[in-house]
Short mmCIF file of C-alpha atoms in Angstrom, two decimals:
data_model
loop_
_atom_site.label_atom_id
_atom_site.label_comp_id
_atom_site.label_asym_id
_atom_site.label_seq_id
_atom_site.Cartn_x
_atom_site.Cartn_y
_atom_site.Cartn_z
CA MET A 34 -13.52 -44.27 -112.44
CA TRP A 35 -13.13 -41.91 -109.50
CA THR A 36 -14.44 -43.12 -106.18
CA VAL A 37 -16.49 -40.78 -104.01
CA ARG A 38 -17.29 -41.50 -100.37
CA ILE A 39 -19.41 -39.34 -98.11
CA ILE A 40 -18.19 -39.90 -94.55
CA VAL A 41 -18.97 -38.38 -91.17
CA THR A 42 -15.96 -38.23 -88.84
CA VAL A 43 -14.98 -36.41 -85.69
CA PHE A 44 -13.06 -33.13 -86.12
CA ALA A 45 -11.66 -30.87 -83.43
CA PHE A 46 -13.84 -27.91 -84.44
CA TYR A 47 -15.65 -25.30 -82.44
CA GLU A 48 -18.65 -23.11 -83.15
CA VAL A 49 -17.13 -19.85 -84.39
CA VAL A 50 -19.05 -16.56 -84.46
CA VAL A 51 -17.91 -13.56 -86.50
CA SER A 52 -19.58 -10.18 -86.09
CA ASP A 53 -20.84 -7.81 -88.81
CA ALA A 54 -20.38 -10.03 -91.87
CA LEU A 55 -22.74 -9.30 -94.77
CA SER A 56 -23.12 -12.51 -96.77
CA THR A 57 -23.48 -16.28 -96.49
CA GLY A 58 -21.68 -19.24 -97.99
CA TYR A 59 -19.30 -22.05 -97.07
CA LEU A 60 -15.71 -22.20 -95.91
CA VAL A 61 -14.09 -24.93 -98.04
CA LEU A 62 -10.99 -26.77 -96.84
CA GLY A 63 -8.78 -29.12 -98.83
CA SER A 64 -6.59 -31.59 -96.96
CA SER A 65 -4.34 -34.60 -97.36
CA LEU A 66 -5.36 -37.99 -96.01
CA SER A 67 -4.15 -39.17 -92.62
CA GLY A 68 -4.49 -42.60 -91.07
CA ASP A 69 -7.76 -44.41 -91.70
CA VAL A 70 -9.81 -41.26 -92.35
CA TYR A 71 -11.00 -41.01 -95.96
CA GLU A 72 -11.91 -37.38 -96.51
CA ASN A 73 -9.98 -34.56 -98.09
CA PHE A 74 -12.64 -31.90 -98.70
CA LEU A 75 -14.73 -30.17 -96.08
CA ALA A 76 -17.47 -27.53 -96.40
CA LEU A 77 -18.46 -25.53 -93.31
CA PRO A 78 -21.65 -23.42 -93.54
CA ILE A 79 -21.38 -19.70 -92.91
CA GLU A 80 -24.69 -18.11 -91.97
CA VAL A 81 -25.91 -14.67 -90.91
CA VAL A 82 -27.87 -14.85 -87.65
CA GLU A 83 -29.10 -11.62 -86.01
CA GLY A 84 -26.25 -9.54 -87.33
CA ASN A 85 -23.56 -12.13 -86.67
CA THR A 86 -21.98 -14.60 -89.07
CA THR A 87 -21.82 -18.09 -87.62
CA ILE A 88 -19.55 -20.82 -88.95
CA HIS A 89 -21.51 -24.01 -88.30
CA THR A 90 -18.75 -26.55 -87.74
CA THR A 91 -21.27 -29.10 -86.48
CA ARG A 92 -23.14 -28.99 -89.82
CA ARG A 93 -20.10 -29.61 -91.95
CA GLN A 94 -20.08 -31.79 -95.06
CA SER A 95 -17.10 -33.92 -96.05
CA MET A 96 -16.12 -36.12 -98.96
CA PHE A 97 -13.23 -38.15 -100.30
CA LEU A 98 -11.82 -37.93 -103.82
CA ASN A 99 -8.76 -39.59 -105.27
CA THR A 100 -6.76 -36.36 -105.32
CA GLU A 101 -4.29 -34.42 -103.18
CA PRO A 102 -5.49 -30.78 -103.13
CA MET A 103 -2.77 -28.19 -102.61
CA SER A 104 -4.65 -25.16 -103.96
CA ILE A 105 -8.38 -24.71 -104.60
CA ASP A 106 -10.78 -22.10 -105.95
CA VAL A 107 -14.53 -21.90 -106.55
CA ASP A 108 -16.93 -20.72 -109.24
CA TYR A 109 -20.05 -20.05 -107.21
CA ALA A 110 -22.45 -19.34 -110.12
CA ARG A 111 -21.41 -22.43 -112.10
CA LYS A 112 -21.14 -24.55 -108.91
CA GLN A 113 -17.65 -25.83 -109.63
CA LEU A 114 -14.52 -26.45 -107.57
CA TYR A 115 -11.05 -26.20 -109.15
CA ILE A 116 -8.10 -28.11 -107.72
CA TYR A 117 -4.35 -28.31 -108.13
CA ASN A 118 -3.62 -31.99 -107.46
CA LYS A 119 0.00 -32.31 -106.34
CA TYR A 120 -0.10 -36.13 -106.53
CA THR A 121 -0.72 -36.13 -110.31
CA ALA A 122 0.72 -32.63 -110.93
CA SER A 123 -2.49 -31.62 -112.67
CA LEU A 124 -5.45 -29.23 -112.60
CA GLU A 125 -8.86 -30.77 -111.96
CA MET A 126 -12.49 -29.72 -111.68
CA LEU A 127 -15.64 -31.16 -110.17
CA ASN A 128 -19.22 -29.99 -109.86
CA PHE A 129 -19.51 -28.76 -106.32
CA ASP A 130 -22.56 -27.47 -104.50
CA PRO A 131 -22.66 -27.92 -100.72
CA GLU A 132 -26.04 -26.17 -100.72
CA THR A 133 -27.57 -29.31 -102.24
CA GLY A 134 -25.14 -31.84 -100.78
CA LEU A 135 -21.81 -33.30 -101.87
CA GLN A 136 -22.86 -36.43 -103.72
CA ASN A 137 -21.82 -38.32 -106.87
CA LEU A 138 -19.20 -35.83 -107.96
CA PRO A 139 -16.99 -37.01 -110.85
CA LEU A 140 -13.53 -35.48 -111.09
CA LYS A 141 -12.47 -34.04 -114.47
CA SER A 142 -8.84 -33.56 -115.49
CA LEU A 143 -8.19 -30.17 -117.09
CA HIS A 144 -4.43 -29.92 -117.51
CA SER A 145 -1.61 -32.31 -116.67
CA GLY A 146 2.12 -31.81 -116.73
CA LEU A 147 2.52 -29.13 -114.06
CA SER A 148 5.47 -29.32 -111.72
CA ARG A 149 5.09 -30.57 -108.17
CA GLY A 150 6.21 -27.26 -106.73
CA PHE A 151 4.05 -24.95 -104.63
CA VAL A 152 1.60 -24.32 -107.49
CA MET A 153 -1.29 -21.95 -106.70
CA ILE A 154 -4.46 -21.33 -108.73
CA ALA A 155 -6.96 -18.48 -109.12
CA LEU A 156 -10.20 -18.28 -111.11
CA ASP A 157 -11.60 -15.53 -113.29
CA TRP A 158 -15.27 -16.39 -112.89
CA ILE A 159 -16.37 -13.72 -115.38
CA SER A 160 -14.41 -14.88 -118.46
CA ASN A 161 -14.24 -18.47 -117.16
CA ASN A 162 -10.45 -18.77 -117.21
CA LEU A 163 -8.17 -20.51 -114.73
CA TYR A 164 -4.79 -18.96 -113.84
CA TRP A 165 -1.87 -20.56 -112.04
CA THR A 166 1.72 -20.00 -110.95
CA ASP A 167 4.44 -22.63 -111.25
CA PRO A 168 7.63 -21.93 -109.25
CA ILE A 169 9.55 -24.81 -110.85
CA PHE A 170 8.74 -23.95 -114.48
CA ARG A 171 8.97 -20.26 -113.53
CA TRP A 172 5.88 -18.94 -115.21
CA VAL A 173 2.32 -17.69 -114.82
CA ALA A 174 -0.22 -19.27 -117.16
CA VAL A 175 -3.92 -19.19 -118.03
CA GLN A 176 -6.24 -21.82 -119.47
CA SER A 177 -9.66 -21.31 -120.98
CA LEU A 178 -12.32 -23.47 -119.37
CA GLN A 179 -14.46 -23.23 -122.50
CA THR A 180 -12.03 -24.55 -125.15
CA ASN A 181 -10.34 -27.93 -125.29
CA GLY A 182 -7.33 -27.47 -123.02
CA HIS A 183 -6.11 -24.29 -124.70
CA TYR A 184 -3.65 -22.49 -122.45
CA ARG A 185 -1.07 -19.73 -122.71
CA ILE A 186 1.99 -18.79 -120.67
CA LEU A 187 1.51 -15.12 -119.81
CA VAL A 188 4.64 -14.35 -117.77
CA TYR A 189 7.94 -16.19 -118.17
CA ASP A 190 10.72 -13.56 -118.24
CA ASN A 191 12.27 -11.81 -115.23
CA ILE A 192 10.55 -14.18 -112.86
CA GLU A 193 12.22 -16.59 -110.42
CA ARG A 194 9.77 -18.38 -108.11
CA PRO A 195 6.15 -17.32 -108.61
CA THR A 196 3.90 -18.66 -105.85
CA GLY A 197 0.78 -16.84 -104.68
CA ILE A 198 -1.76 -15.66 -107.24
CA ALA A 199 -5.04 -13.75 -107.10
CA VAL A 200 -7.37 -12.58 -109.86
CA ASP A 201 -9.71 -9.59 -109.70
CA PRO A 202 -12.03 -9.81 -112.74
CA ILE A 203 -14.00 -6.77 -111.58
CA HIS A 204 -11.07 -4.33 -111.57
CA LYS A 205 -9.35 -6.41 -114.32
CA TYR A 206 -6.11 -7.23 -112.45
CA MET A 207 -3.96 -10.28 -111.90
CA PHE A 208 -1.56 -10.37 -108.93
CA TRP A 209 1.24 -12.80 -108.18
CA SER A 210 4.12 -13.07 -105.72
CA ASP A 211 7.70 -13.96 -106.60
CA VAL A 212 9.81 -15.38 -103.75
CA GLY A 213 13.09 -15.51 -105.65
CA SER A 214 16.28 -13.65 -104.74
CA PHE A 215 14.25 -10.63 -103.64
CA SER A 216 10.61 -11.21 -102.79
CA LYS A 217 8.02 -9.00 -104.45
CA ILE A 218 4.40 -8.83 -105.55
CA GLU A 219 3.55 -7.90 -109.13
CA ARG A 220 0.37 -6.80 -110.89
CA SER A 221 -0.72 -6.95 -114.51
CA SER A 222 -3.84 -6.96 -116.61
CA LEU A 223 -5.68 -10.26 -117.01
CA THR A 224 -3.73 -10.84 -120.23
CA GLY A 225 -0.36 -10.36 -118.52
CA ASN A 226 0.21 -6.89 -119.98
CA GLY A 227 1.02 -3.72 -118.07
CA ARG A 228 3.21 -5.64 -115.65
CA LYS A 229 4.22 -3.66 -112.56
CA THR A 230 5.88 -4.36 -109.21
CA ILE A 231 3.57 -3.01 -106.51
CA ILE A 232 5.35 -4.34 -103.41
CA SER A 233 9.06 -3.64 -103.75
CA HIS A 234 11.89 -6.14 -103.51
CA ARG A 235 12.53 -7.32 -99.95
CA LYS A 236 14.97 -9.90 -98.64
CA ASN A 237 13.37 -11.08 -95.42
CA ALA A 238 9.94 -11.80 -96.84
CA TYR A 239 8.07 -14.74 -98.39
CA PRO A 240 4.57 -13.73 -99.61
CA ILE A 241 3.24 -17.19 -100.32
CA ALA A 242 -0.51 -16.76 -100.90
CA LEU A 243 -2.73 -13.85 -102.00
CA ASP A 244 -6.40 -12.92 -102.08
CA VAL A 245 -8.30 -9.83 -103.26
CA ASP A 246 -11.06 -8.24 -101.22
CA ILE A 247 -12.96 -6.77 -104.15
CA ALA A 248 -15.47 -4.86 -102.02
CA SER A 249 -12.76 -2.76 -100.34
CA SER A 250 -10.29 -2.80 -103.27
CA LYS A 251 -7.58 -4.32 -101.08
CA LEU A 252 -4.97 -7.01 -101.70
CA TYR A 253 -4.29 -9.38 -98.79
CA TRP A 254 -1.47 -11.88 -98.41
CA VAL A 255 0.25 -14.13 -95.89
CA ASP A 256 4.01 -14.16 -95.48
CA ALA A 257 5.50 -17.52 -94.48
CA LEU A 258 8.83 -16.02 -93.40
CA ARG A 259 7.57 -13.01 -91.47
CA ASP A 260 4.56 -14.98 -90.08
CA THR A 261 2.26 -12.12 -90.97
CA VAL A 262 -1.03 -11.23 -92.59
CA GLU A 263 -0.52 -8.09 -94.68
CA ARG A 264 -2.52 -5.91 -97.06
CA SER A 265 -2.27 -2.96 -99.40
CA ASN A 266 -4.31 -1.06 -101.93
CA LEU A 267 -4.46 -2.62 -105.38
CA ASP A 268 -1.57 -0.36 -106.45
CA GLY A 269 0.61 -1.43 -103.50
CA LYS A 270 0.11 1.78 -101.54
CA GLU A 271 -0.94 1.88 -97.87
CA HIS A 272 0.91 -1.36 -97.22
CA THR A 273 0.42 -2.51 -93.64
CA THR A 274 0.72 -5.57 -91.42
CA ILE A 275 -2.57 -6.44 -89.76
CA ARG A 276 -1.47 -9.54 -87.86
CA LYS A 277 1.78 -11.20 -86.80
CA LYS A 278 2.19 -14.63 -85.24
CA ALA A 279 4.65 -15.14 -82.38
CA LEU A 280 5.46 -18.85 -82.78
CA ALA A 281 8.55 -19.51 -84.89
CA ASP A 282 7.59 -23.01 -86.02
CA HIS A 283 4.18 -21.93 -87.34
CA LEU A 284 3.87 -20.78 -90.97
CA PHE A 285 1.00 -19.09 -92.78
CA VAL A 286 0.51 -20.81 -96.16
CA ASP A 287 -2.91 -19.80 -97.53
CA ILE A 288 -5.52 -17.05 -97.18
CA ALA A 289 -9.14 -16.24 -98.03
CA VAL A 290 -11.08 -13.05 -97.28
CA PHE A 291 -14.79 -13.11 -96.47
CA ARG A 292 -16.32 -9.67 -95.92
CA ASP A 293 -14.75 -8.43 -92.66
CA VAL A 294 -12.90 -11.69 -91.90
CA VAL A 295 -9.53 -13.05 -92.99
CA PHE A 296 -9.15 -16.84 -92.94
CA ALA A 297 -5.42 -17.56 -92.60
CA LEU A 298 -4.20 -21.15 -92.84
CA GLU A 299 -1.31 -21.95 -90.53
CA MET A 300 0.94 -24.98 -90.83
CA ALA A 301 2.91 -26.27 -87.86
CA SER A 302 5.00 -29.34 -87.14
CA SER A 303 2.76 -30.25 -84.21
CA THR A 304 -0.65 -29.84 -85.90
CA GLY A 305 -2.41 -30.87 -89.07
CA GLY A 306 -3.13 -27.33 -90.18
CA LYS A 307 -5.15 -24.65 -88.43
CA VAL A 308 -7.38 -21.90 -89.86
CA HIS A 309 -7.29 -18.65 -87.92
CA LEU A 310 -10.00 -15.98 -88.18
CA PHE A 311 -8.91 -12.34 -87.99
CA ASN A 312 -10.72 -9.07 -88.47
CA LYS A 313 -9.49 -7.80 -91.84
CA ASP A 314 -8.96 -4.23 -90.55
CA THR A 315 -7.69 -4.67 -87.00
CA GLY A 316 -6.20 -8.18 -87.04
CA VAL A 317 -8.10 -9.05 -83.87
CA SER A 318 -8.76 -12.78 -83.52
CA HIS A 319 -12.33 -14.04 -83.83
CA ALA A 320 -13.06 -16.79 -81.30
CA LYS A 321 -11.23 -20.10 -81.69
CA SER A 322 -9.40 -21.42 -84.72
CA ILE A 323 -10.55 -24.30 -86.92
CA GLU A 324 -8.37 -27.37 -87.01
CA SER A 325 -8.52 -31.06 -87.83
CA LYS A 326 -6.97 -33.95 -85.95
CA ASN A 327 -7.86 -36.44 -88.69
CA SER A 328 -6.20 -34.84 -91.72
CA GLU A 329 -3.74 -32.12 -92.66
CA ILE A 330 -5.44 -29.00 -94.02
CA LYS A 331 -3.54 -27.76 -97.09
CA CYS A 332 -5.68 -25.01 -98.64
CA VAL A 333 -8.72 -22.80 -98.10
CA THR A 334 -11.29 -21.02 -100.27
CA LEU A 335 -14.88 -19.76 -100.05
CA PHE A 336 -18.07 -20.97 -101.67
CA ALA A 337 -20.06 -17.73 -101.62
CA PRO A 338 -21.72 -15.31 -104.06
CA GLN A 339 -19.13 -13.55 -106.24
CA PRO A 340 -19.59 -10.06 -107.70
CA THR A 341 -20.52 -9.85 -111.37
CA ILE A 342 -19.85 -7.45 -114.21
CA THR A 343 -20.43 -7.40 -117.97
CA ASP A 344 -18.69 -10.34 -119.65
CA TYR A 345 -17.52 -8.96 -122.98
CA CYS A 346 -16.49 -12.48 -124.01
CA SER A 347 -20.13 -13.59 -124.12
CA ASN A 348 -20.61 -11.76 -127.45
CA ILE A 349 -17.44 -12.84 -129.27
CA SER A 350 -16.02 -16.16 -130.40
CA CYS A 351 -12.28 -16.49 -129.77
CA GLU A 352 -10.59 -19.56 -131.18
CA SER A 353 -8.51 -20.20 -128.06
CA ILE A 354 -8.87 -17.92 -125.02
CA CYS A 355 -11.03 -14.86 -124.38
CA VAL A 356 -10.36 -12.37 -121.59
CA SER A 357 -12.88 -9.70 -120.64
CA GLU A 358 -10.70 -6.62 -120.25
CA THR A 359 -11.59 -3.04 -119.32
CA THR A 360 -12.03 -1.92 -122.94
CA GLY A 361 -13.76 -5.06 -124.14
CA PRO A 362 -12.98 -8.65 -125.11
CA GLU A 363 -9.42 -9.66 -125.97
CA CYS A 364 -8.55 -12.93 -127.68
CA LEU A 365 -5.36 -14.81 -126.81
CA CYS A 366 -3.90 -17.74 -128.70
CA ARG A 367 -2.72 -20.95 -127.11
CA GLU A 368 0.98 -21.68 -126.83
CA GLY A 369 2.70 -22.00 -130.21
CA PHE A 370 0.08 -19.94 -132.05
CA THR A 371 -0.21 -16.25 -132.94
CA LEU A 372 -3.29 -14.08 -133.40
CA ASN A 373 -4.46 -13.39 -136.93
CA ALA A 374 -5.46 -9.98 -138.28
CA ASP A 375 -9.14 -10.65 -137.53
CA GLY A 376 -8.32 -10.58 -133.80
CA ARG A 377 -10.14 -13.87 -133.16
CA THR A 378 -8.50 -16.79 -134.98
CA CYS A 379 -4.98 -18.17 -134.58
CA SER A 380 -2.25 -19.60 -136.80
CA GLU A 381 0.58 -21.88 -135.77
CA THR A 382 3.85 -20.04 -135.29
CA SER A 383 6.27 -20.98 -138.06
CA GLY A 384 9.98 -20.44 -138.53
CA LEU A 385 10.73 -20.53 -134.81
CA LEU A 386 11.46 -23.32 -132.36
CA HIS A 387 8.81 -23.65 -129.68
CA ARG A 388 9.52 -24.36 -126.03
CA ALA A 389 9.85 -28.12 -125.84
CA LEU A 390 10.32 -31.03 -123.48
CA VAL A 391 13.36 -33.13 -124.47
CA TRP A 392 14.16 -36.61 -123.15
CA ALA A 393 16.21 -39.68 -124.05
CA THR A 394 16.12 -43.44 -123.80
CA ALA A 395 19.15 -45.67 -124.24
CA THR A 396 18.94 -45.35 -128.04
CA THR A 397 16.58 -42.49 -128.88
CA VAL A 398 16.18 -38.76 -128.24
CA CYS A 399 12.65 -37.27 -128.40
CA ALA A 400 11.19 -33.77 -128.19
CA ALA A 401 7.60 -32.57 -127.82
CA ASP A 402 6.25 -29.05 -128.17
CA ILE A 403 5.34 -27.86 -124.68
CA THR A 404 1.95 -26.73 -126.00
CA GLY A 405 0.89 -30.36 -125.66
CA ILE A 406 1.86 -30.69 -122.03
CA HIS A 407 -1.76 -30.21 -120.92
CA ASP A 408 -2.43 -33.84 -121.83
CA GLU A 409 0.69 -35.92 -122.36
CA LEU A 410 -1.20 -39.17 -122.95
CA LYS A 411 -3.31 -37.85 -125.83
CA TYR A 412 -0.91 -35.30 -127.33
CA ILE A 413 2.73 -35.96 -126.58
CA ALA A 414 2.44 -39.69 -127.23
CA THR A 415 1.30 -39.06 -130.81
CA ASN A 416 2.94 -35.70 -131.60
CA LYS A 417 6.50 -36.11 -130.38
CA THR A 418 9.49 -35.93 -132.72
CA CYS A 419 12.08 -38.66 -132.15
CA PHE A 420 15.60 -39.30 -133.44
CA PRO A 421 15.93 -43.12 -133.25
CA ASN A 422 19.08 -45.24 -133.26
CA LEU A 423 21.40 -42.44 -132.16
CA GLY A 424 23.43 -44.79 -129.99
CA SER A 425 23.26 -47.69 -127.60
CA ASN A 426 23.98 -46.10 -124.22
CA LEU A 427 22.66 -42.53 -124.12
CA ASN A 428 23.13 -41.28 -120.57
CA TRP A 429 23.39 -37.48 -120.75
CA LEU A 430 22.01 -34.72 -122.94
CA THR A 431 21.57 -30.98 -123.19
CA VAL A 432 20.10 -28.55 -125.70
CA ASP A 433 21.79 -25.64 -127.50
CA SER A 434 18.76 -23.55 -128.47
CA HIS A 435 20.93 -20.89 -130.13
CA ASP A 436 22.49 -23.34 -132.60
CA GLN A 437 19.36 -25.48 -132.64
CA THR A 438 21.17 -28.71 -131.73
CA ILE A 439 20.85 -31.47 -129.16
CA ILE A 440 24.12 -32.56 -127.54
CA PHE A 441 24.26 -36.00 -125.97
CA ALA A 442 26.69 -38.62 -124.66
CA ASP A 443 26.75 -42.19 -125.93
CA GLY A 444 29.12 -44.13 -123.74
CA SER A 445 32.45 -42.27 -123.88
CA ASP A 446 31.62 -40.22 -127.00
CA ILE A 447 29.81 -36.87 -127.19
CA TYR A 448 27.71 -36.06 -130.26
CA LYS A 449 25.44 -33.33 -131.50
CA VAL A 450 22.47 -33.64 -133.81
CA ALA A 451 20.81 -30.76 -135.66
CA LEU A 452 17.14 -29.97 -135.09
CA ASP A 453 16.35 -29.94 -138.79
CA ASP A 454 14.93 -32.25 -141.41
CA VAL A 455 18.26 -34.07 -141.90
CA HIS A 456 19.07 -34.75 -138.22
CA THR A 457 22.79 -34.90 -139.01
CA LYS A 458 24.78 -36.62 -136.24
CA GLN A 459 28.33 -35.38 -135.55
CA ARG A 460 30.87 -36.53 -132.97
CA ILE A 461 32.41 -33.53 -131.20
CA ALA A 462 34.47 -35.11 -128.40
CA SER A 463 35.58 -38.39 -126.82
CA ALA A 464 36.52 -39.36 -123.28
CA THR A 465 38.45 -42.25 -121.79
CA GLU A 466 35.44 -43.36 -119.70
CA ASN A 467 31.66 -43.15 -119.95
CA VAL A 468 30.30 -39.60 -119.84
CA THR A 469 27.62 -39.05 -117.18
CA GLY A 470 27.44 -35.26 -117.09
CA SER A 471 29.08 -31.97 -117.87
CA TYR A 472 29.16 -28.32 -116.86
CA ASP A 473 30.48 -25.01 -118.21
#
């Protein structure tokens, strides 16, 4: 059972006033634990007072959950907070409503088996789908929050290190950054189609986190290498830098836009994370920054009213995942399944090998369809395929997906076994000593 503690501690915060904002809500911060302080979530009220927006740092709420948040997002209407937990490499959700108080909030696991890279998440609050990037697995994926763990990898080719991600369910776009050999920002539909590079390849850039300002139809991002806050139109045009930091050891790592204000999270070796407030048009700083001396702030988001639009998925029943696109609802199938002619139901893909996780013990090689990676305890444990008694000292393996074979070393001998119903084992080479690895 998850333990929840509501604790009041001393933070190095200041009363921050921002002019001309148009809405109210909460600034939500996720942090890692430090010392004896048990809190890793903080909600700071944002309130309109006589034409100004005040961030009430003295009226903050804090709580502790057994998680390490590295990326967070909010569904304001459903009162839910979504978390990428780096400690367990999983996606989690909890009911979250600072307007009524942060009390008795159980944590629900949604999807396990992510990498422990710089995973970022973004929510489509219209269709109720959660998107994420994984720079280690090199893909962009989506999971329905209405079906039982059904997810689909949307982008996995011609992608190196996807990091930042933002979803605009009003204009029906998904954005992500790729900080591989040449950094870029791409855009697609919410189903991953119509993929397009909107910010061209650049060497000396590292766009690490994104956010969409839906009201102004602008994309904002922070660049950890250039130490900048930048923006463009949703098609990448009118690209400009609105703020640049001067300190070399300070990195921007996350961003959230609230009306006329950009909240940019800065990490530095000498601090535990600091949130800067900039005017979204001019880049002018608003009062003092927000920082904590008791924990290390890792991520930021906003708990505030989100714009709404017709949800086409409310009138159709998709077996796996439904996305509300510009022309209407579109059903997607979970990994390993294809859409049937009715456009709603799915059938398991046959005749092809699926993407799989392969591992070995001293005597056995096992493989599990990656479609089960969302819950390895319930799925992989009971749905893996194993080849037992292949040897006594298996210490190296690789997969030849073209020939559909697994190649492994048992002591000084190298074998291959076919991925078929016979599982025929064949010795293909021998060495004078134990084999511990190989390369082409």
